[in-house]
Amino acid sequence: MNLVKRNIFGDVLNWLDDHRILLIKGARRTGKTTLLGQIRTHLEQSGKPTVLFSADQELDTPYFKNPKLFFRFLSDQYLPKDGKLYCLIDECQYLPDASLFLKVIHDLSFGKIKFIVTGSSSLELLKIKEPLTGRKIEFTLERFSFREYLQAASEYRYDHLFKIPQDIQALKEFYEIYRKDLEYHLISYLKWGGYPEVCMEKRDERKRKYLREIIQTYIEKDVSQFFRIENISKFNSLIRLLCSQRACILNRSEISNTLGLHFKTLDHYLSILEGTFVITLVRPYYTNVRKELSKMPKVFINDAGIIGNYVVTELQDFKSVEGALIENFAFTQLKQHDDTELFYYRTVSKAEIDFVLKQDQCLIPIEVKFRKRLTIPAVMKNFISNYRDNVEYGIILCQEDFGQIGQVYVLPVVLTDFLVLA
């Protein structure tokens, strides 16, 4: 079994000398506890005083009842006379009034104790009575990206990244060498998704059992107990419907009528699904922010395994993969780009570009054309022309073609997670 080095590991280490709380968020079972253990090992090997707590398992201990008591306990037992203590807290959403707890211990221990914490739900951590503004740096630990999955599944080493357009020739050679292996493993990735324990398991029957158990635990713990949702049947039906409508524009009115859900209830359920990292709602790109917020978003499912658990997907071979599933895959990889925002673009006449990647003022239009005749859509040409001061190039992600047409690079979709854009 290969040890998978997570993409954000180095990013977190780069902030260890900063005084703010490092908050690592992510869905259940994405490997936050494992990552925290790796950070602890790194700190201990560097000679740093380190202590690790699991809030969900130690919640009944006296020192977790009050942040001042917790600070006193750390000072008595672990804080060195000289130097800094690194305090790691797993599942911090179980702390009483988590944001207030973290604020108080951070302020009490400023400069003496560095806190690194994980949390499974952004929603609970965002219900802030005392804001952590200026006191935290946030990271999101996603499920395995395709490159991370390949570390676990492939016999080859895939530590390559390619800047576009500078490395286009090297990318082409890479594709020629590894194409068959990439396509073979993408089928499995689309079937099972990126939950680490599912990816690391070799036997299909156990993969299936692990995946079902992960989703069942999410429904029972997060949805039923944590957020006190009583109508679990309707909630499950909403997930199933969204999985069947992946990569589509979200029509709240239609969904409300189909499921018999009140608009407020539907919005509440959607906020839970987004806050617990099950779905992402992608807004349309407008220079007018008011328009962006008022228009309907597209819905994407953050893991292909969730889709496979709720709806049947045909995955006999690479070329037969359904287009919306490929678009959803492209989204899950593109969303992990650092310091970027992801939108879609739609004209009044309903011509659409699947994604617009925005970094500062730079825009990259990206279209997924997996089984269509390969041409540059007029809407992309117009977008590049209309935003010429902000667009250097566009990208079409396709099945197997590789080339360039004007300002547009045509690239195989299996390469999406290997691209450095903007």
Short mmCIF file of C-alpha atoms in Angstrom, two decimals:
data_model
loop_
_atom_site.label_atom_id
_atom_site.label_comp_id
_atom_site.label_asym_id
_atom_site.label_seq_id
_atom_site.Cartn_x
_atom_site.Cartn_y
_atom_site.Cartn_z
CA MET A 1 0.00 0.00 0.00
CA ASN A 2 1.48 3.34 -1.08
CA LEU A 3 1.67 6.23 1.40
CA VAL A 4 -0.07 9.16 -0.25
CA LYS A 5 1.45 12.56 0.39
CA ARG A 6 -1.42 15.04 0.36
CA ASN A 7 -1.16 18.07 -1.87
CA ILE A 8 -1.82 20.52 0.97
CA PHE A 9 0.77 19.05 3.37
CA GLY A 10 3.50 21.43 2.21
CA ASP A 11 1.08 24.36 2.21
CA VAL A 12 0.25 23.80 5.88
CA LEU A 13 3.93 23.47 6.83
CA ASN A 14 4.63 26.83 5.22
CA TRP A 15 2.35 28.49 7.79
CA LEU A 16 3.69 26.84 10.94
CA ASP A 17 5.67 29.95 11.89
CA ASP A 18 2.58 32.18 11.61
CA HIS A 19 0.84 33.15 14.88
CA ARG A 20 -2.68 32.44 13.63
CA ILE A 21 -4.75 29.27 14.10
CA LEU A 22 -4.41 26.86 11.18
CA LEU A 23 -7.88 25.47 10.45
CA ILE A 24 -8.04 22.39 8.20
CA LYS A 25 -11.61 21.80 7.02
CA GLY A 26 -13.01 19.00 4.93
CA ALA A 27 -15.65 16.33 4.59
CA ARG A 28 -15.72 13.33 6.90
CA ARG A 29 -13.18 10.63 6.11
CA THR A 30 -11.01 12.71 3.78
CA GLY A 31 -7.92 12.04 5.87
CA LYS A 32 -7.79 15.04 8.23
CA THR A 33 -6.80 12.89 11.21
CA THR A 34 -4.06 11.21 9.17
CA LEU A 35 -2.81 14.59 7.94
CA LEU A 36 -2.77 15.93 11.49
CA GLY A 37 -0.74 12.90 12.54
CA GLN A 38 1.75 13.55 9.74
CA ILE A 39 2.07 17.18 10.85
CA ARG A 40 2.64 16.00 14.43
CA THR A 41 5.37 13.61 13.27
CA HIS A 42 7.03 16.40 11.29
CA LEU A 43 6.98 18.72 14.32
CA GLU A 44 8.32 16.07 16.70
CA GLN A 45 11.09 15.14 14.28
CA SER A 46 11.98 18.83 14.16
CA GLY A 47 12.28 18.89 17.95
CA LYS A 48 9.12 20.95 18.52
CA PRO A 49 7.04 20.34 21.70
CA THR A 50 3.76 18.93 20.40
CA VAL A 51 0.49 17.67 21.87
CA LEU A 52 -2.54 16.20 20.06
CA PHE A 53 -6.17 16.09 21.27
CA SER A 54 -9.26 14.51 19.71
CA ALA A 55 -12.19 16.73 20.68
CA ASP A 56 -14.83 14.15 19.77
CA GLN A 57 -13.25 11.53 22.07
CA GLU A 58 -12.16 13.81 24.92
CA LEU A 59 -15.12 16.18 25.09
CA ASP A 60 -16.13 15.02 28.59
CA THR A 61 -12.75 15.87 30.10
CA PRO A 62 -12.82 18.88 32.47
CA TYR A 63 -10.35 21.00 30.51
CA PHE A 64 -12.56 21.04 27.39
CA LYS A 65 -15.49 22.55 29.32
CA ASN A 66 -13.93 26.00 29.38
CA PRO A 67 -11.21 27.61 27.18
CA LYS A 68 -9.54 29.21 30.21
CA LEU A 69 -9.29 25.82 31.91
CA PHE A 70 -7.85 24.36 28.72
CA PHE A 71 -5.20 27.08 28.57
CA ARG A 72 -4.34 26.45 32.24
CA PHE A 73 -4.07 22.71 31.59
CA LEU A 74 -1.76 23.26 28.60
CA SER A 75 0.37 25.69 30.61
CA ASP A 76 0.66 23.27 33.55
CA GLN A 77 1.40 20.11 31.59
CA TYR A 78 2.94 20.91 28.20
CA LEU A 79 4.08 24.51 27.75
CA PRO A 80 7.90 24.70 27.75
CA LYS A 81 9.63 27.44 29.76
CA ASP A 82 11.30 28.64 26.60
CA GLY A 83 9.93 28.28 23.11
CA LYS A 84 6.52 27.47 21.70
CA LEU A 85 4.07 24.60 22.13
CA TYR A 86 2.26 23.21 19.08
CA CYS A 87 -1.25 22.13 20.06
CA LEU A 88 -3.19 20.01 17.55
CA ILE A 89 -6.95 19.51 18.00
CA ASP A 90 -8.82 17.03 15.81
CA GLU A 91 -12.59 17.42 15.13
CA CYS A 92 -12.74 20.84 16.76
CA GLN A 93 -16.40 21.32 15.76
CA TYR A 94 -17.26 19.24 18.84
CA LEU A 95 -15.87 21.92 21.15
CA PRO A 96 -18.54 23.93 23.00
CA ASP A 97 -19.09 27.11 20.93
CA ALA A 98 -16.10 26.13 18.81
CA SER A 99 -15.31 29.55 17.34
CA LEU A 100 -15.50 31.29 20.73
CA PHE A 101 -13.43 28.53 22.35
CA LEU A 102 -10.73 28.91 19.70
CA LYS A 103 -10.78 32.70 19.92
CA VAL A 104 -10.28 32.69 23.69
CA ILE A 105 -7.46 30.14 23.79
CA HIS A 106 -5.72 31.88 20.88
CA ASP A 107 -5.86 35.26 22.64
CA LEU A 108 -4.77 33.82 26.00
CA SER A 109 -1.79 31.98 24.52
CA PHE A 110 -0.69 34.49 21.87
CA GLY A 111 2.93 33.80 20.92
CA LYS A 112 3.23 30.85 23.33
CA ILE A 113 1.02 28.18 21.74
CA LYS A 114 0.42 27.51 18.06
CA PHE A 115 -2.94 25.85 17.34
CA ILE A 116 -3.57 23.56 14.37
CA VAL A 117 -7.14 22.24 14.27
CA THR A 118 -9.38 20.20 11.99
CA GLY A 119 -13.13 20.34 11.47
CA SER A 120 -15.55 18.21 9.46
CA SER A 121 -18.21 20.84 8.87
CA SER A 122 -17.65 24.36 7.70
CA LEU A 123 -21.23 25.20 8.70
CA GLU A 124 -20.78 24.76 12.43
CA LEU A 125 -17.46 26.59 12.31
CA LEU A 126 -19.06 29.47 10.43
CA LYS A 127 -21.83 29.92 13.01
CA ILE A 128 -19.55 32.42 14.64
CA LYS A 129 -20.65 34.23 17.78
CA GLU A 130 -17.14 35.60 18.20
CA PRO A 131 -15.48 35.97 14.80
CA LEU A 132 -12.03 34.52 14.20
CA THR A 133 -11.23 37.32 11.76
CA GLY A 134 -7.48 37.85 11.67
CA ARG A 135 -6.93 34.83 13.92
CA LYS A 136 -7.08 31.93 11.45
CA ILE A 137 -5.72 30.62 8.16
CA GLU A 138 -8.04 28.12 6.47
CA PHE A 139 -7.21 25.07 4.39
CA THR A 140 -9.63 22.60 2.80
CA LEU A 141 -8.60 18.96 2.62
CA GLU A 142 -10.45 17.52 -0.35
CA ARG A 143 -10.94 13.86 -1.12
CA PHE A 144 -8.06 12.42 -3.16
CA SER A 145 -7.46 14.36 -6.34
CA PHE A 146 -6.75 12.23 -9.41
CA ARG A 147 -2.99 12.67 -8.91
CA GLU A 148 -3.28 11.64 -5.27
CA TYR A 149 -5.39 8.66 -6.28
CA LEU A 150 -2.69 7.61 -8.75
CA GLN A 151 -0.15 7.57 -5.91
CA ALA A 152 -2.27 4.88 -4.26
CA ALA A 153 -3.34 2.94 -7.35
CA SER A 154 -0.70 3.13 -10.07
CA GLU A 155 2.69 1.46 -10.31
CA TYR A 156 4.08 4.67 -11.84
CA ARG A 157 5.18 7.82 -10.05
CA TYR A 158 3.09 10.85 -10.97
CA ASP A 159 4.67 13.92 -9.40
CA HIS A 160 4.55 15.99 -12.59
CA LEU A 161 2.94 19.41 -13.02
CA PHE A 162 2.88 21.41 -16.24
CA LYS A 163 2.51 25.15 -16.66
CA ILE A 164 0.31 26.24 -19.53
CA PRO A 165 1.43 27.41 -22.03
CA GLN A 166 5.15 27.11 -21.18
CA ASP A 167 5.28 23.32 -20.74
CA ILE A 168 2.93 22.30 -23.53
CA GLN A 169 5.50 20.17 -25.37
CA ALA A 170 6.55 18.35 -22.19
CA LEU A 171 2.85 17.77 -21.42
CA LYS A 172 2.34 16.22 -24.85
CA GLU A 173 5.26 13.81 -24.35
CA PHE A 174 3.95 12.93 -20.87
CA TYR A 175 0.54 12.12 -22.37
CA GLU A 176 2.06 9.93 -25.08
CA ILE A 177 3.95 7.89 -22.46
CA TYR A 178 1.25 7.49 -19.80
CA ARG A 179 -2.04 7.81 -21.69
CA LYS A 180 -3.19 4.18 -21.31
CA ASP A 181 -2.41 4.06 -17.60
CA LEU A 182 -4.18 7.38 -16.98
CA GLU A 183 -7.32 6.35 -18.88
CA TYR A 184 -7.41 2.96 -17.15
CA HIS A 185 -7.23 4.49 -13.68
CA LEU A 186 -9.66 7.28 -14.47
CA ILE A 187 -12.41 4.69 -14.99
CA SER A 188 -11.86 3.36 -11.46
CA TYR A 189 -11.63 6.89 -10.03
CA LEU A 190 -14.94 7.83 -11.66
CA LYS A 191 -16.53 4.68 -10.27
CA TRP A 192 -15.30 4.82 -6.68
CA GLY A 193 -14.36 8.45 -6.11
CA GLY A 194 -11.61 9.83 -3.92
CA TYR A 195 -12.31 8.88 -0.30
CA PRO A 196 -8.85 7.72 0.89
CA GLU A 197 -9.88 4.42 2.50
CA VAL A 198 -11.93 3.49 -0.58
CA CYS A 199 -9.02 4.32 -2.88
CA MET A 200 -6.52 2.35 -0.81
CA GLU A 201 -8.66 -0.81 -0.78
CA LYS A 202 -8.05 -3.19 -3.70
CA ARG A 203 -11.17 -5.38 -3.45
CA ASP A 204 -14.36 -4.07 -5.03
CA GLU A 205 -16.73 -5.57 -2.47
CA ARG A 206 -14.87 -3.80 0.34
CA LYS A 207 -14.72 -0.55 -1.62
CA ARG A 208 -18.49 -0.72 -1.97
CA LYS A 209 -18.96 -1.45 1.74
CA TYR A 210 -16.62 1.36 2.82
CA LEU A 211 -18.33 3.87 0.54
CA ARG A 212 -21.82 2.99 1.77
CA GLU A 213 -20.66 3.14 5.37
CA ILE A 214 -19.08 6.58 4.87
CA ILE A 215 -22.28 7.97 3.39
CA GLN A 216 -24.46 6.31 6.04
CA THR A 217 -22.29 7.77 8.81
CA TYR A 218 -22.59 11.20 7.20
CA ILE A 219 -26.39 10.92 7.12
CA GLU A 220 -26.62 9.64 10.71
CA LYS A 221 -24.04 11.87 12.41
CA ASP A 222 -23.90 15.11 10.44
CA VAL A 223 -27.41 15.32 9.04
CA SER A 224 -29.57 13.60 11.64
CA GLN A 225 -27.70 14.27 14.89
CA PHE A 226 -25.56 17.35 14.25
CA PHE A 227 -28.02 19.38 12.16
CA ARG A 228 -31.14 17.70 13.57
CA ILE A 229 -32.79 17.06 10.20
CA GLU A 230 -35.88 14.95 10.84
CA ASN A 231 -37.01 14.19 7.28
CA ILE A 232 -34.04 12.05 6.28
CA SER A 233 -36.00 10.49 3.42
CA LYS A 234 -36.49 13.86 1.69
CA PHE A 235 -32.87 14.80 2.36
CA ASN A 236 -31.68 11.55 0.75
CA SER A 237 -34.03 12.11 -2.18
CA LEU A 238 -32.49 15.55 -2.69
CA ILE A 239 -28.98 14.06 -2.83
CA ARG A 240 -30.16 11.45 -5.33
CA LEU A 241 -31.81 14.10 -7.50
CA LEU A 242 -28.74 16.35 -7.44
CA CYS A 243 -26.51 13.40 -8.37
CA SER A 244 -28.72 12.70 -11.37
CA GLN A 245 -28.56 16.39 -12.34
CA ARG A 246 -24.82 16.82 -11.80
CA ALA A 247 -23.16 19.58 -13.82
CA CYS A 248 -26.58 21.12 -14.53
CA ILE A 249 -28.11 24.46 -13.67
CA LEU A 250 -29.93 24.24 -10.34
CA ASN A 251 -33.60 25.08 -10.73
CA ARG A 252 -34.87 25.52 -7.18
CA SER A 253 -38.50 25.84 -8.24
CA GLU A 254 -38.41 22.58 -10.18
CA ILE A 255 -36.67 20.69 -7.34
CA SER A 256 -39.08 22.12 -4.77
CA ASN A 257 -42.06 20.89 -6.79
CA THR A 258 -40.51 17.49 -7.55
CA LEU A 259 -39.69 16.69 -3.92
CA GLY A 260 -42.53 18.58 -2.26
CA LEU A 261 -40.09 20.73 -0.28
CA HIS A 262 -40.77 24.28 0.87
CA PHE A 263 -38.29 26.79 -0.59
CA LYS A 264 -36.83 27.61 2.84
CA THR A 265 -36.39 23.93 3.64
CA LEU A 266 -34.74 23.30 0.28
CA ASP A 267 -32.32 26.20 0.79
CA HIS A 268 -31.53 24.89 4.28
CA TYR A 269 -30.80 21.40 2.92
CA LEU A 270 -28.63 22.84 0.12
CA SER A 271 -26.63 24.92 2.60
CA ILE A 272 -25.99 21.79 4.69
CA LEU A 273 -24.88 19.82 1.62
CA GLU A 274 -22.54 22.60 0.56
CA GLY A 275 -21.30 23.27 4.09
CA THR A 276 -20.48 19.60 4.62
CA PHE A 277 -18.60 19.41 1.31
CA VAL A 278 -21.02 17.14 -0.55
CA ILE A 279 -21.92 19.61 -3.30
CA THR A 280 -20.60 22.88 -4.69
CA LEU A 281 -22.81 25.52 -6.25
CA VAL A 282 -20.92 27.34 -9.00
CA ARG A 283 -22.08 30.85 -9.82
CA PRO A 284 -22.23 32.37 -13.31
CA TYR A 285 -19.48 34.82 -14.22
CA TYR A 286 -20.56 38.44 -14.41
CA THR A 287 -18.65 41.65 -13.90
CA ASN A 288 -21.79 42.81 -12.09
CA VAL A 289 -21.76 41.03 -8.71
CA ARG A 290 -25.49 41.57 -8.18
CA LYS A 291 -26.27 39.68 -11.38
CA GLU A 292 -23.85 36.90 -10.40
CA LEU A 293 -25.65 36.32 -7.11
CA SER A 294 -29.16 36.54 -8.55
CA LYS A 295 -28.72 34.03 -11.38
CA MET A 296 -29.10 30.27 -10.94
CA PRO A 297 -25.93 28.32 -10.05
CA LYS A 298 -24.75 25.00 -11.48
CA VAL A 299 -24.52 22.09 -9.08
CA PHE A 300 -21.53 19.76 -8.90
CA ILE A 301 -21.02 16.73 -6.67
CA ASN A 302 -17.68 16.83 -4.86
CA ASP A 303 -16.97 13.11 -5.21
CA ALA A 304 -17.76 10.62 -7.97
CA GLY A 305 -18.25 7.87 -5.38
CA ILE A 306 -21.26 9.73 -3.98
CA ILE A 307 -22.76 9.86 -7.48
CA GLY A 308 -22.20 6.11 -7.93
CA ASN A 309 -23.83 5.38 -4.58
CA TYR A 310 -27.06 7.18 -5.51
CA VAL A 311 -27.44 6.72 -9.28
CA VAL A 312 -26.36 4.11 -11.83
CA THR A 313 -23.47 5.22 -14.06
CA GLU A 314 -22.23 3.26 -17.09
CA LEU A 315 -18.45 2.84 -16.96
CA GLN A 316 -17.51 -0.02 -19.29
CA ASP A 317 -14.58 1.80 -20.87
CA PHE A 318 -13.07 5.26 -21.10
CA LYS A 319 -14.71 6.31 -24.37
CA SER A 320 -18.22 5.42 -23.19
CA VAL A 321 -18.15 7.66 -20.11
CA GLU A 322 -21.12 10.02 -19.99
CA GLY A 323 -20.34 13.70 -20.64
CA ALA A 324 -21.85 15.16 -17.44
CA LEU A 325 -19.77 12.76 -15.33
CA ILE A 326 -16.61 13.90 -17.13
CA GLU A 327 -17.57 17.55 -16.62
CA ASN A 328 -18.13 16.84 -12.92
CA PHE A 329 -14.69 15.17 -12.79
CA ALA A 330 -13.09 18.22 -14.44
CA PHE A 331 -14.74 20.43 -11.84
CA THR A 332 -13.44 18.39 -8.88
CA GLN A 333 -9.89 18.78 -10.19
CA LEU A 334 -10.11 22.45 -11.21
CA LYS A 335 -11.58 23.50 -7.87
CA GLN A 336 -8.37 22.46 -6.12
CA HIS A 337 -6.27 25.12 -7.87
CA ASP A 338 -4.79 27.51 -5.32
CA ASP A 339 -5.98 31.12 -5.08
CA THR A 340 -8.56 30.81 -7.84
CA GLU A 341 -12.33 31.12 -8.21
CA LEU A 342 -14.43 28.95 -10.48
CA PHE A 343 -17.49 30.16 -12.40
CA TYR A 344 -19.52 29.16 -15.43
CA TYR A 345 -20.53 31.51 -18.24
CA ARG A 346 -23.88 31.82 -19.99
CA THR A 347 -25.13 34.35 -22.51
CA VAL A 348 -28.65 35.73 -22.86
CA SER A 349 -29.12 33.33 -25.79
CA LYS A 350 -28.13 30.45 -23.43
CA ALA A 351 -24.78 29.69 -25.09
CA GLU A 352 -22.54 28.37 -22.34
CA ILE A 353 -18.91 27.89 -21.34
CA ASP A 354 -18.56 25.16 -18.72
CA PHE A 355 -16.00 26.94 -16.53
CA VAL A 356 -14.27 30.27 -16.14
CA LEU A 357 -11.21 30.06 -13.89
CA LYS A 358 -10.40 33.43 -12.30
CA GLN A 359 -7.14 34.33 -10.61
CA ASP A 360 -6.87 38.01 -9.71
CA GLN A 361 -7.74 39.69 -13.03
CA CYS A 362 -6.76 36.71 -15.20
CA LEU A 363 -9.60 34.69 -16.78
CA ILE A 364 -9.36 31.24 -18.41
CA PRO A 365 -12.46 29.92 -20.23
CA ILE A 366 -12.59 26.10 -20.09
CA GLU A 367 -14.97 23.89 -22.08
CA VAL A 368 -15.44 20.12 -21.71
CA LYS A 369 -16.22 18.47 -25.07
CA PHE A 370 -15.81 14.77 -24.42
CA ARG A 371 -17.86 13.24 -27.23
CA LYS A 372 -18.69 16.20 -29.43
CA ARG A 373 -17.21 17.22 -32.76
CA LEU A 374 -14.08 19.16 -31.86
CA THR A 375 -14.57 22.81 -32.80
CA ILE A 376 -14.04 26.02 -30.88
CA PRO A 377 -17.51 27.19 -29.78
CA ALA A 378 -18.51 30.66 -30.92
CA VAL A 379 -19.27 31.58 -27.31
CA MET A 380 -15.64 30.89 -26.33
CA LYS A 381 -14.30 32.93 -29.25
CA ASN A 382 -16.57 35.80 -28.24
CA PHE A 383 -15.56 35.51 -24.58
CA ILE A 384 -11.86 35.66 -25.47
CA SER A 385 -12.53 38.69 -27.68
CA ASN A 386 -14.77 40.51 -25.19
CA TYR A 387 -12.37 39.97 -22.29
CA ARG A 388 -9.19 40.22 -24.34
CA ASP A 389 -7.37 42.27 -21.68
CA ASN A 390 -7.87 39.49 -19.13
CA VAL A 391 -7.71 36.31 -21.24
CA GLU A 392 -4.40 34.92 -22.48
CA TYR A 393 -5.81 31.58 -23.65
CA GLY A 394 -8.75 29.19 -23.42
CA ILE A 395 -8.82 25.42 -22.90
CA ILE A 396 -10.96 22.64 -24.34
CA LEU A 397 -10.82 19.39 -22.36
CA CYS A 398 -11.60 16.49 -24.68
CA GLN A 399 -11.31 12.74 -24.97
CA GLU A 400 -7.95 12.34 -26.67
CA ASP A 401 -7.05 15.23 -28.99
CA PHE A 402 -4.00 17.36 -28.27
CA GLY A 403 -3.25 20.61 -30.04
CA GLN A 404 -3.82 24.33 -30.36
CA ILE A 405 -6.37 26.31 -32.35
CA GLY A 406 -5.61 30.02 -32.18
CA GLN A 407 -5.63 31.03 -28.50
CA VAL A 408 -7.28 27.78 -27.42
CA TYR A 409 -5.37 24.71 -26.19
CA VAL A 410 -7.06 21.37 -26.84
CA LEU A 411 -6.05 18.89 -24.12
CA PRO A 412 -7.16 15.40 -23.02
CA VAL A 413 -9.34 15.56 -19.91
CA VAL A 414 -7.20 12.95 -18.09
CA LEU A 415 -4.52 15.65 -17.82
CA THR A 416 -6.70 18.13 -15.92
CA ASP A 417 -5.10 17.57 -12.51
CA PHE A 418 -1.60 17.93 -13.96
CA LEU A 419 -2.17 21.48 -15.24
CA VAL A 420 -0.87 24.66 -13.62
CA LEU A 421 -3.12 27.41 -14.96
CA ALA A 422 -3.04 31.21 -14.76
#
